[in-house]
Structures are given as structure tokens and as C-alpha cells.
Amino acid sequence: SFIPPALRRAEGQKRSRQSDFGVRIPRPLGNGPSRFIPEKEILQVSKVDPRTQSIFEDAFAALGRLDNISLVMGFHPQYLESFLRTQHYLLQMDGPLSLHYRHYIGIMAAARHQCSYLVNLHVNDFLQVGGDSKWLNGLDGAPQKLQALGELNKILAHRPWLLTKAHIEHLLKAEEHSWSLAELIHAVVLLTHYHSLASFTFGCGITPEIHSDGGHTFRPPSLSQYCVCDIANGNGHGHLEERRGNHQVSEVSGEVEVLMERMKQLQECRDEEEASQEEMATRFEREKTESMLVATAEDEECVPSRDVSRHFEDPSYGYKDFSRRGEHVPTFRVQDYSWEDHGYSLVNRLYPDVGQLLDEKFQMAYNLTYNTMAMHKDVDTTMLRRAIWNYIHCMFGIRYDDYDYGEINQLLDRSFKVYIKTMVCSPEKTTKRMYESFWRQFQHSEKVHVNLLLMEARMQAELLYALRAITRYMT
Amino acid sequence: MEKMSRVTTALGSSAISGRTMFCHLDAPANAISVCRDATQVVVAGRNIFKIYGLEEEQFVEKLNLRVGRKPSLNFSCADVMWHQMEENLLATAATNGAVVTWNLGKPSRNKQDQLFTEHKRTVNKVCFHPTEVYMLLSGSQDGYMKCFDLRKKESVSTFSGQSESVRDVQFSMKDYFTFAASFENGNVQLWDIRRPDRYERMFTAHTGPVFCCDWHPDDRGWLATGGRDKMVKVWDMTTNRAKEIYCVQTIASVARVKWRPERKWHLATCSMMVDHNIYVWDIRRPFIPFATFEEHKDVTTGIVWRHQHDPYFLLSGSKDSTLYQHMFKDASRPVDRANPEGLCFGLFGDLAFAAKESLISGDANRKPYPGGDRRYPIFFFKKPDLTEQFAHVSSALSVFESSLESKRMDWFVKTARLYLLSGKSFAELCDHNAKVAKELNRPQVSTTWTMLRIMFSDPANLSTPGPNHIGKLGTLPLMNSFSMKEMGMGTESRLDRSKGESRQDNIHLELGNSLINNICPTAENEETEGSEGQAEYMFGDAELDDDDLYSMEHDNQAAEEQEYTLPQEAFPLRHEIMDNPLAPEHLQQDKADSPQASGNEAEVMCLTPIESFSLISISQPLFSPHLPAPFFCPVVREMLSHYAEQGDVQMAVSVLIVLGDRIRKEIDDLTQEHWYMSYIDLLQRFELWNVSNEVIKLSTCSAITCLNQTSTTLHVNCSNCKRPMSNRGWICDRCHQCASVCAVCHHVVKGLFVWCQGCSHGGHLEHVKNWLKSSSHCPAGCGHLCEYT
């Protein structure tokens, strides 16, 4: 992980001194911040881009650490800045919820996806701001008020369309354990933030911090690498997949060119051939249903490690529950309840400034582009980004009237859809193989970019459902 | 269709009439529009597209334009507009990006006329040209505006705003070629319809999206805009730069804005979220809506004035699936419920108070303040019609000039500066403060402090500090024998005294000094009454000491009012025992001719004394000689409230702090907080920052102590590049240097940083401390002689 030179020197000295006294020395496990991306490439970023470097410095100065998530996001400094500002505001600045509540809600949300990385990070923070360690034994140990939030957490994470105003009412009218509207908004923003951040964490294969569980080992480096986190993630077969991945690369050259060609075609023939309205509607429904059926990689049950699962109840409740049954997801028309018009106003009214921060972050993620695709320059990627964004919203049943969902099928191939689907719906099952098998010729920075899109689109989708329920409660 | 046109002609251009009424729609409405002759209204939404006739008593459904078993998305309307020239022509903006025109004159069930699918994203707005029949303008989410000639199949021109999505487009009423467009990024652009290459003018109107805009129907230069930032702004576009001339702050994001016909200053607004009401504002009175319509139960999505020359009918559609016709006379008028009263202090303590004239003149007891009372009647008449006036408030303004004496707040400032609130023993604090009060000629306050000390000091403490009589006496039992009766008397007399003396000038000081002397004769006189031996002894001493003062006092007395010369009563004996060097003046009272004179005036905080007892009580205390401090709490509590009510919150707070735990529990937190806040506010007005800070620090209310944690930011400049450091205190954004390096160990200081204000070098607290123990020079080697204190 990233350590300023001065500190590194000091640490080195400390280590060597300690070893003289027979103290056990922790060694970093894994290589760099991400299991998917070579360490070299990540560290390169901050050296080349002065802006990234300065953001890193700021982040380090603010928290006294620079987590692996920020390091990986460092590929996209503009976004990172907005992300950190928002996260800092949500966790540290004035807000309706007390500090330890905020971190605990973060833990609850991350645990929902068995993201031990985020859980560990926030367990530390939680204790540091004076949180009661008894709460960490499980949701039962937490105040009733937080327990009541469990249900919302569960629904939001896996099936947000089921959220109704009854859920909101239940939280707001619970006598002495009730939430205020402002607190609830804060909690909702935190929950959605950490659900989607969990997606990002798995999607980019973020490795544990050196100081947290699974981030270090006391064994000499030669022995087999044991990682608590891997067990939790159900993807401990890294080496095998890596070899398989390499093998396939040669077959797929030209993938990028095909994609670009398709984009061009879509752009051109768009005006000529007009699909009928019924056809458009069908396309959306088809995409929606199909997205349910996209198999999320290995379907084997993975048992969440006890360590993490204690932070939430009902571990079996997940996305796939209904996808197998072919349950119908109702359609949410974004034109009737959009973030820009409605969500923003509600959030900003109850939790001032956060609406603005989120708005900037969403826009940043949605509009971010370098006009490149793999090795090609000056490409307008608007279409592709919109397809990804709308595909994710489509999985949540959110429909844009003005979008032709046929485009998705043209632009997103199956392996990419599998990756998106897994990452958004059950991120804990993301594997290195999936990461490698989509868009094989693209740069790592571009894949991180995709991850940012996925993360923000997911967050907005969840937020829209939650805020709509709150609005309905209020009217 | 024929039937419809018949209806249209029947009502024709005759004056419209109606009442407040509504009808249920089958689905939420997104927009509404009326036809030119105000007889029909079209309602459009995702799942509704209908025309209703406006009849006298009700809405009548005339036509359902949404035909087909499975209507396509072209019917899902974001906006609708009825042509103002051609009564059969309508246009809708569909959420899927289509612009559709409808011809009501078509014989078939499906009235769809033209379909333009040129926009790539949702179309937010369509607008017909006010005078040109075939010209239609659309604004879309994709950032383009398109102008259509309805005789052609395609758009004639495309305008690229190049600043995100278009939320509204409006043709100017007066300027044939001009239209305005508002954007999601806060900009408003002005275009000439003939020049699609470039906008004529652009300015930023709001932070965040501008949801709507509307040209003033009469005044060519005025454009009203409403945005997500909850503002309605009126711009004067006639000048070179768009000038904001009016601004109304509403409580929620503004979804629609419509000028009211025939009323130059009025406009109607409705909001996008949370707030369901429709407001009509007089832009010159931006703080309170002129009228409010509160019928809708969900957000209002469309508003339109029924007729372009009739200001009394407003139509509205809402997400709650209703369509309303509001009569202006039925609107609620918030101003009727408002209190048009204002109060303000002037620089020199003058007080101005404005209130409804009716309220003030109705008050028979009102006496005009000499020289200070002027009236400024304010009228807002436009027309004799009562409903169209902004509640004609005629206010009377009274100015109260503060009198010379009350203006002078020197005593407050001095008291605040001189009072000690902590840092010494309780008794010493009381003594000190009593002395301060006495010196400032505030005998009552001074006495109160003394009394407090007596009441709450525990005997052991008392004896030690007393440099006074007590010391001499060394008799603790005496203090404790201080009985309730006497307390009462003492207080009364003090009150009494203060009344008498407030008019006098310096006498008090002298009196204060001579108190002891007064006491002495009293004691002597009373011996016969059977005072205790010890007391007697003490007085003897005192007398000797202060003999000269005594005589002086007598001189003064002669000049004073009668009270002072009265023979004394027995009871005061105990008071001297209170060991007070600055003994309270009430002792002088001893000389009052009758005990009754003083006793009768007992008011506020003391127990009513019974005069006849007073003599007895001295010799034989009715109560146990050891009164516990809590015994006095109720009295003290009342006293504090009294002071606070009288406006001397300074005393209340000071006593509260000095007494601390002794009294705190007796007074509820809210009251305490209130006192503290008032006092701190006063202190800050007098710029007594140090005192106010001390009070904040010493207070025990959490709400008060936290005041000290606000605005505690310290701004520093980078030691390297000398520019302000915005983010962290120890790393500079600009030059990326660790700015706050310890001069001793050369590491970054993250915690406590101490620095010399002379040479601005510094470092870790401990390091600098140690360094300066051994060296007097700055550790940085700058040669400055630093000092650590």
C-alpha cells in the first residue's frame, strides 16, 4: 500500500529493530492494492499525474491513511476528488447522525455483501470514534433503532423495488426508537454508498489493508498465502484462473474494433430504421428479464464467514432468490421520479449540501471520458457509457422512455453482462477470471472506469427507490 | 368534434364565469393548457391525454385523445400546449423524445397529426409561436432546441445550447423573433429564431437546473425564471446585461412560473417536490405570498391562467390526479394570518416598534412618547378592489428613545469586567463582587452578594478568609445562629434602602465604608435586649477600630432622609456578625424609627418578617442555629428570577456561576440556558469578548459550552510559499511541502503546535518547551529571543 517515503523509512527502522527482539513482523499479503491489477500500474499513476498525487496527499492528510480503494480510483483523479469529498462529508462533517452510528451503518451495509474489506476498515473507525464494541458482536448487540434499519438495509441491497412507504413509516413511527426524516436520509445515503462501494471493492479485487485482518501475515513469505478475505469472497482459486485467462487472450484481438464498428453503425442507422413503440417496450422487458437470467458465475453456495455475517441477519436473502423464481420486477419510470428533479430536492432539503455533493459525483461518473477506447483515441464513448448506465438501471427495473434498449444488446457482450450482473447484484462472487474475461484488450484504467460507472449507477438506482418511498410517505 | 366547436362558439368571447371546482382524472397529470377562448383545457400525463370543457359548475370530459388498446410512448406526455391562434391545434412533448401535433379537426378517432422523432432524449417542452400559426419550438434533454414548420416533415432549424439539457423554451410575447431557453446547468439563453448558429445572449440565472421561464405578457423586457435552488427571479432583458430586478425565495424547487394576466407585479408558482401549494406572489413583496391555493394533495405539475386577460381564474393539474379551477376570491391570503409587526433597536438604544395601526390606536392607555413618537402610515393601494390589495397594512411606527440614565450602561460593562466568577474560594468571590457592586453604586446587588456568602459559606471556610470582624470574633456559632427572621428583615431593608438611594449620588460609598460604624451603636443599644455576649464583645472591637468613620457617617446622616436617622432596632445585631467588611447598607436602617417602616416593604425574595417578632428573634433564635445551605435555595432561586425579570441578567448569571452546584439543581436547565444566552448576547454587544468567553467556559449547560466550539478554526499560511493553507494545517496544497515542521526535530507536527509570535518558528510543544529551558534563542536559528511561558 501507499506509504509516504518518510513513513516507510521509519517503519523499516521500526521493523528491523523489532526483529531483534523477536517481535512478530507483519508482512503484506498479496501484491498491491488490487488482486486484479498489477501493483506497478497503480503506483505509476500517482507518479505521472501531479493531480492524483496531490489528491493522495490530501486524503492521507485527512485520514492518516490512504486506503486501497482510493489508490485504485487514482486512475481517475477528477472522480476520486468528488468521491472523497462526498465520503468525507458523509462520515466526518455535520450531519444528523452521530459518528459511531455512521460507521456502524457502513459496517451493516458492507456486511450485507460480505465485504470484509470495508467491514474491517469501519470496525476500526467505529471503535476509534468511541463506538461500543458490544455492537460489533452482531446486530443484536446494537440499539433497537439500528436493528430496525436491518430490514431496509436488506431490501435496499438486494431488491430495492420492494421498498414501500410502509417500510419508511415503520422506521419513522417506532416510538422512542424512531428515526427522524433527516437521520433516515443520512442513513439511506450511507447504506447505498456502502452497498455500491462494496460492489466496487469486489469488482476491482481490492486487497485488504496491511493493518487489517487478512492484509498481512506473520509467516515467512515463502509459505502458502492465506487470506481470510478470500474465503469470505469464495474465490480463492486465483492462480488457476490467471493461467486460463492468459491462454484466451490471443483469440480475442479485434474485439475493440468490433465494438467500435457497432457503435458507429448504431449512430448512423439510428435515424433510418425506427423501431415501433411496442418493439421498444418489448426490448426493455427483454433486457430486464434477461438480466435476471444472466448466471452469476459459479452458482455454488458460498457461506459467508462468520466474522462478517454477524453484522446482518438473514444471510440467505439475496438477489438470486427471486431471479430463479422468475419474479417480476415492476417498471420504474425515471421520467416520473428522477434524481435531478426529485431526488436531489428531497435529499438537499433534509440533509443540506449532500444533494449537491451526490449530484456532482453522479454527473462526474456519468460524464467522465477521455475519448479513448483501448488503444484508439478520439472516440465518442457517450453511447457506450449510456448503455452501461442504463443496463444497470434496467436490472433494477428503471426505464428511460427515451432509450432504445436494443442498443444494449449490440454493445454489451455476454461476458461483460455477466460481470456487470455479478458485480451489481452479488458482488461477493466476482472473480478475477470474470474481471479478465470481459473487454480483454482494454486498459486497467478503463476497467476501473467501468467499475465507477457501475458503482454510481447502482447507488443512484437504490437511492431512487428509497427516496421515492420516502416521498410517498411524505405526501 | 362538431359538438365541441359548437360549445366553443356558444361561449365565445363573453365574460367567463365559474366557481372553484375540481374533477378527478384517471391518472396523474404532467401538464395542462387552455385553448384561446378559455372554454376548454387539455390535460396530459404519462397515462392521460384528455380535453375537458370548462362549464359553469363543473368540468366535462370532451375528448379522450389517448386511443388504441396499447397506446405507445408517444402518448406519454411531458408537456402539452394548445395553439393560441388555431383552436384545433395541439402539440405534445413525449418522454421518449417525440414531438407530436394533434389536429382536433380530423374526423378519425386518432387525432394525431405530425410526428417528429428528431430528438434523441425526452422532450421537456413544446411551445407554439404566439402569432405564427405553423411555428413550433421544442426543447429536449439532449441539449437541442428544434424549430418546426408544421407544413414540413422535418425541423427547419436546430439550436444547440451546448450546455446540457433544455428544460423550458418560451417565445417572447412581444418580440417576434426572440425566444428564451432555460437549461439544467443554470443557464438561460436568448435566441433569435433566424440565427440557429449562436445564441444572442447567455447568463447564469440559478445554481442548478432552471426548470421554467416565462415572459411578462405586457412588459417586453421581463423574464421570470424558477429553479431547483428554490428561487424565482425576474430579469430585465432590455439592458445590455440581463439584470436581476426581483427575487422571490420560495420553500421548494420551482417547477412552473406563470405571470398573472392584467397584473403587472403578480406571478404564480408551483413546486416540483414536497410542497403542494400554488402561490401567487407580488414580486415587490417577496417574503410572503400574495395568495395561496392549497387544494392539491400531491405536487402540482401544471398551472395556467384560464384566460389571457382574466386574472381571476387559475387552472391546475396535479400528481394527485385532480384538475382544479381556482377562483381568486377563494384563495387563502397568508398575509391575513401574518403579524405585521417589527421591532428594532437603534445604535444608541432607541427602540422602534411598528405594528398595525388598529392594534395600537385601540390601546387606550397608549401615551405618545414625548418627542419620540412618530407615525408612518404605509398603504399599499392599487385599486379600490379589496381582494386585489396586498392586505392594506397601515402601520404605526413608534420610536422610543431611551432616557439618558438608562442609556448609560457603564455599570454593566464595569461590572462585567470587574466581577470574579471563579478562581478563588466562594467566600472571596462573593466579597469581591459585593465590593465591585458597591463601588459602582449598586448597593442592592452588593448586599445580595454578601447575603449569598453568608447563606452558603460553610462555617469553616468563613472564618479563615475574613480579614474583618469575623477574624476578630472567631466565633462561628454566631454566624450560624443567623436566623430566618433576621434574614427577612435584612433583605427588606436592603430593598428599601436601594430605592431611597438610587437618587443619591455618592452617599452610598461613604455609607458603605461607614457601615461598621453604624453597627456599633446598634449593638450597644440593643444589649439590653439580650444579645449574646460574644456579639457584644465584637462590637466593642469594631467600634474602636472605626471610630473616626463612625463620626463621619453621622454627619452624612444628618443630611439624609429621615430613615437614616431613625433609632435602631435590636435585630440588626446578627447582621454584623455576618463578618462583612463591606457590610450591607441595610444596617443603616437600624436607625429607622419603626421596624414596621422597613418591614412593610418586603417584597421579592425574602420571607415576610413579622415585626413584633423581630426583637425577640434576636435574643432567641427560633430556628436551629445551623441552617443548611439548601435551606436558602428557594429564596435564592426567587431572587435570581427576580433579577432576571428586572433585566439584570448579569446578576442572575454571575450568581449562578459563583454558586455553582449549590443552586444549579434548583433552576431548570432551560431557564439557565436562557439566562446564559441573554447574558452572553449582551456581553458580545458590548464587545466584552473575554468576559463572554469566561462565562461560556464556566457555564454548565451543554448548549452553552458548545458555543465555544464553533468558529474555532485557525487559518494559517504555508511557511514555505506564504500562501493560505486551505485544507490541512500541516501540508500545503500548492507547494506540497510539509508546512508545519518542528524546528527542533524537523518532523511534521500533527498534534499540538506551539509557535513564537515574534519569529513564527515553533514545533512540538514538548520539544520547544525543552529547548527553551536550555536556550533562550529560537531553535530555528533565526536569532530571535523566544520565550515560553
PDB file of C-alpha atoms in Angstrom, chain B residues 119 122-125 137-146 159-170 179-185 187 189 191 210-211:
ATOM      1  CA  HIS B 119     -34.754  14.451 -30.543  1.00  0.00           C
ATOM      2  CA  THR B 122     -37.005  13.153 -23.634  1.00  0.00           C
ATOM      3  CA  VAL B 123     -38.551  16.376 -24.867  1.00  0.00           C
ATOM      4  CA  ASN B 124     -39.243  18.627 -21.896  1.00  0.00           C
ATOM      5  CA  LYS B 125     -41.119  21.444 -23.509  1.00  0.00           C
ATOM      6  CA  LEU B 137     -40.427  25.070 -30.867  1.00  0.00           C
ATOM      7  CA  SER B 138     -39.235  22.170 -28.725  1.00  0.00           C
ATOM      8  CA  GLY B 139     -36.560  21.767 -26.067  1.00  0.00           C
ATOM      9  CA  SER B 140     -35.110  18.404 -25.143  1.00  0.00           C
ATOM     10  CA  GLN B 141     -32.974  16.595 -22.626  1.00  0.00           C
ATOM     11  CA  ASP B 142     -30.398  16.027 -25.371  1.00  0.00           C
ATOM     12  CA  GLY B 143     -29.482  19.719 -25.213  1.00  0.00           C
ATOM     13  CA  TYR B 144     -31.053  20.761 -28.515  1.00  0.00           C
ATOM     14  CA  MET B 145     -33.925  23.008 -29.365  1.00  0.00           C
ATOM     15  CA  LYS B 146     -35.673  22.486 -32.657  1.00  0.00           C
ATOM     16  CA  PHE B 159     -30.330  25.227 -31.915  1.00  0.00           C
ATOM     17  CA  SER B 160     -27.566  23.733 -29.861  1.00  0.00           C
ATOM     18  CA  GLY B 161     -27.439  25.161 -26.374  1.00  0.00           C
ATOM     19  CA  GLN B 162     -24.158  23.405 -25.684  1.00  0.00           C
ATOM     20  CA  SER B 163     -24.925  23.460 -22.048  1.00  0.00           C
ATOM     21  CA  GLU B 164     -26.768  20.315 -21.106  1.00  0.00           C
ATOM     22  CA  SER B 165     -30.452  19.618 -21.149  1.00  0.00           C
ATOM     23  CA  VAL B 166     -33.086  22.152 -22.092  1.00  0.00           C
ATOM     24  CA  ARG B 167     -35.838  22.443 -19.505  1.00  0.00           C
ATOM     25  CA  ASP B 168     -38.028  25.168 -20.938  1.00  0.00           C
ATOM     26  CA  VAL B 169     -38.420  27.219 -24.098  1.00  0.00           C
ATOM     27  CA  GLN B 170     -40.662  30.262 -24.422  1.00  0.00           C
ATOM     28  CA  PHE B 179     -37.214  33.029 -27.627  1.00  0.00           C
ATOM     29  CA  ALA B 180     -35.707  32.149 -24.264  1.00  0.00           C
ATOM     30  CA  ALA B 181     -34.426  28.737 -23.228  1.00  0.00           C
ATOM     31  CA  SER B 182     -33.550  27.561 -19.740  1.00  0.00           C
ATOM     32  CA  PHE B 183     -31.061  24.819 -19.004  1.00  0.00           C
ATOM     33  CA  GLU B 184     -30.258  22.166 -16.471  1.00  0.00           C
ATOM     34  CA  ASN B 185     -26.913  23.736 -15.639  1.00  0.00           C
ATOM     35  CA  ASN B 187     -28.097  28.998 -17.704  1.00  0.00           C
ATOM     36  CA  GLN B 189     -30.137  31.683 -23.279  1.00  0.00           C
ATOM     37  CA  TRP B 191     -32.029  33.162 -29.263  1.00  0.00           C
ATOM     38  CA  VAL B 210     -33.654  26.279 -14.272  1.00  0.00           C
ATOM     39  CA  PHE B 211     -36.925  24.420 -14.556  1.00  0.00           C
TER      40      PHE B 211
END
